[in-house]
Tab-separated table of C-alpha atoms and ligand atoms in Angstrom:
chain	number	residue	atom	x	y	z
A	29	MET	CA	103.336	116.462	90.395
A	30	ILE	CA	102.466	112.819	91.078
A	31	ALA	CA	105.268	110.228	91.287
A	32	LEU	CA	104.358	106.904	89.678
A	33	GLY	CA	106.055	103.544	90.145
A	34	CYS	CA	105.203	99.918	89.536
A	35	ASP	CA	106.711	96.487	89.008
A	36	HIS	CA	105.784	94.015	86.274
A	37	GLY	CA	102.693	92.963	88.274
A	38	GLY	CA	101.408	96.534	88.230
A	39	TYR	CA	102.589	97.557	84.779
A	40	GLU	CA	99.288	97.110	82.921
A	41	LEU	CA	97.179	98.894	85.511
A	42	MET	CA	99.735	101.716	85.617
A	43	GLN	CA	99.241	102.245	81.873
A	44	GLU	CA	95.541	102.840	82.629
A	45	VAL	CA	96.391	105.192	85.480
A	46	MET	CA	98.699	107.226	83.224
A	47	LYS	CA	96.045	107.418	80.484
A	48	HIS	CA	93.560	108.642	83.097
A	49	LEU	CA	95.931	111.279	84.488
A	50	ASP	CA	96.648	112.444	80.926
A	51	GLU	CA	92.914	112.904	80.340
A	52	LEU	CA	92.638	114.916	83.557
A	53	ASN	CA	95.754	116.951	82.739
A	54	VAL	CA	97.315	115.876	86.028
A	55	PRO	CA	101.118	116.070	85.730
A	56	TYR	CA	103.138	113.027	86.754
A	57	LYS	CA	106.658	111.661	86.699
A	58	ASN	CA	106.929	107.976	85.797
A	59	PHE	CA	109.751	106.233	87.662
A	60	GLY	CA	109.105	102.899	85.900
A	61	THR	CA	109.146	99.978	85.429
A	62	TYR	CA	108.701	100.409	81.701
A	63	SER	CA	107.734	96.886	80.578
A	64	THR	CA	106.204	93.642	81.820
A	65	GLU	CA	109.654	92.103	82.252
A	66	SER	CA	110.128	90.716	85.763
A	67	CYS	CA	111.736	93.219	88.164
A	68	ASP	CA	112.056	93.991	91.881
A	69	TYR	CA	109.291	96.136	93.412
A	70	PRO	CA	111.502	97.681	96.177
A	71	ASP	CA	113.498	99.536	93.496
A	72	TYR	CA	110.410	101.377	92.248
A	73	ALA	CA	108.906	101.867	95.692
A	74	LYS	CA	112.087	103.616	96.802
A	75	LYS	CA	112.309	105.875	93.745
A	76	VAL	CA	108.748	107.097	94.321
A	77	ALA	CA	109.099	107.278	98.104
A	78	TYR	CA	112.261	109.407	97.907
A	79	ALA	CA	110.676	111.710	95.308
A	80	VAL	CA	107.748	112.308	97.687
A	81	ALA	CA	109.816	112.472	100.894
A	82	GLN	CA	112.197	114.992	99.290
A	83	LYS	CA	109.187	116.978	98.011
A	84	GLU	CA	110.134	116.616	94.366
A	85	CYS	CA	106.591	115.234	94.017
A	86	GLU	CA	103.545	116.010	96.134
A	87	LEU	CA	101.993	112.523	96.095
A	88	GLY	CA	102.832	109.062	94.776
A	89	ILE	CA	101.029	106.080	93.300
A	90	LEU	CA	102.608	102.614	93.459
A	91	ILE	CA	101.307	99.410	91.909
A	92	CYS	CA	102.626	95.848	92.172
A	93	GLY	CA	100.748	92.566	91.854
A	94	THR	CA	99.091	92.777	95.262
A	95	GLY	CA	100.135	96.276	96.337
A	96	ILE	CA	101.536	94.709	99.489
A	97	GLY	CA	105.256	94.436	98.779
A	98	ILE	CA	105.476	97.854	97.176
A	99	SER	CA	103.608	99.515	100.079
A	100	ILE	CA	105.796	97.808	102.688
A	101	ALA	CA	108.899	99.017	100.831
A	102	ALA	CA	107.624	102.600	100.508
A	103	ASN	CA	106.755	102.786	104.192
A	104	LYS	CA	110.413	102.108	105.112
A	105	VAL	CA	111.268	105.616	103.895
A	106	LYS	CA	111.027	108.323	106.566
A	107	GLY	CA	108.125	110.680	105.990
A	108	ILE	CA	106.204	108.261	103.788
A	109	ARG	CA	102.683	107.259	104.680
A	110	CYS	CA	101.792	104.759	101.999
A	111	ALA	CA	98.239	103.366	102.102
A	112	LEU	CA	97.232	100.168	100.336
A	113	CYS	CA	93.663	100.793	99.174
A	114	HIS	CA	91.312	98.631	97.181
A	115	ASP	CA	88.147	100.592	97.924
A	116	CYS	CA	87.146	104.249	97.782
A	117	PHE	CA	86.186	104.448	101.474
A	118	SER	CA	89.760	103.604	102.501
A	119	ALA	CA	91.244	105.972	99.913
A	120	GLU	CA	89.115	108.820	101.285
A	121	ALA	CA	89.724	107.972	104.940
A	122	THR	CA	93.475	107.605	104.568
A	123	LYS	CA	93.752	111.114	103.147
A	124	GLN	CA	91.429	112.589	105.790
A	125	HIS	CA	92.909	110.756	108.792
A	126	ASN	CA	96.461	109.671	107.885
A	127	ASN	CA	97.310	112.376	105.340
A	128	ALA	CA	98.672	109.502	103.240
A	129	ASN	CA	101.149	110.721	100.677
A	130	VAL	CA	101.424	107.542	98.608
A	131	LEU	CA	98.627	105.288	97.333
A	132	ALA	CA	99.402	101.617	96.673
A	133	MET	CA	97.205	99.208	94.740
A	134	GLY	CA	97.460	95.668	93.437
A	135	GLY	CA	97.216	95.272	89.690
A	136	ARG	CA	96.165	91.644	90.197
A	137	VAL	CA	93.541	92.624	92.766
A	138	VAL	CA	91.480	95.467	91.292
A	139	GLY	CA	90.326	96.165	87.757
A	140	PRO	CA	90.907	99.508	86.083
A	141	GLY	CA	87.345	100.780	86.652
A	142	LEU	CA	87.608	100.642	90.424
A	143	ALA	CA	91.306	101.535	90.473
A	144	LEU	CA	90.714	104.823	88.648
A	145	LYS	CA	87.937	105.769	91.075
A	146	ILE	CA	90.320	105.014	93.953
A	147	VAL	CA	92.940	107.242	92.302
A	148	ASP	CA	90.409	110.075	91.890
A	149	THR	CA	89.306	109.752	95.506
A	150	PHE	CA	92.892	109.740	96.738
A	151	LEU	CA	93.888	112.772	94.679
A	152	ASN	CA	90.774	114.820	95.449
A	153	THR	CA	90.312	114.239	99.182
A	154	PRO	CA	92.065	116.756	101.457
A	155	PHE	CA	93.578	116.062	104.886
A	156	SER	CA	91.116	116.906	107.677
A	157	ASN	CA	93.717	118.974	109.579
A	158	ASP	CA	92.069	117.798	112.817
A	159	GLU	CA	94.295	118.162	115.854
A	160	ARG	CA	93.929	114.495	116.815
A	161	HIS	CA	95.022	113.331	113.376
A	162	ILE	CA	97.974	115.755	113.333
A	163	ARG	CA	99.033	114.379	116.738
A	164	ARG	CA	98.746	110.752	115.641
A	165	ILE	CA	100.636	111.350	112.405
A	166	SER	CA	103.443	113.074	114.304
A	167	MET	CA	103.629	110.010	116.579
A	168	LEU	CA	104.394	107.878	113.499
A	169	GLU	CA	107.688	109.728	113.084
A	170	ASP	CA	108.937	109.092	116.650
B	220	RB5	C1	105.519	89.815	91.679
B	220	RB5	O1	105.284	88.544	91.206
B	220	RB5	C2	104.749	90.052	92.966
B	220	RB5	O2	105.330	89.322	93.994
B	220	RB5	C3	104.731	91.525	93.301
B	220	RB5	O3	104.162	92.236	92.243
B	220	RB5	C4	103.921	91.919	94.520
B	220	RB5	O4	102.653	91.369	94.500
B	220	RB5	C5	104.583	91.760	95.816
B	220	RB5	O5	104.043	92.075	96.888
């Protein structure tokens, strides 16, 4: 189950992400926002971050205008490793090296074509399980 959250700046791109996940039969839980009306990105970042940290959902996807505010907010929650990615190389590397559990993107930064490829890369790339990456990730929790 993928937890989804966005603010008004990410609303339109999130509609594309949901359509894409529907086509792939990937189950998700949409934590909002549910319109383009102005709202506060920390609210949605926290809903998704808690769902992932408490293992209600396996991974999360967050979108705001830049992806910056919503990723900062998500990373305040213990156990969350939220990666802001606007290219497929980063999306692949952050799963392999950081075992990122939340992807953030900026709806005003990337178009849907690239964003959906980033989503696919993020969802389909496994963690490397390398000892050095396990050690470094555990150091993030200290
Ligand atoms: C909203 O205007 C915008 O500030 C927000 O979506 C995001 O880009 C913040 O980092």
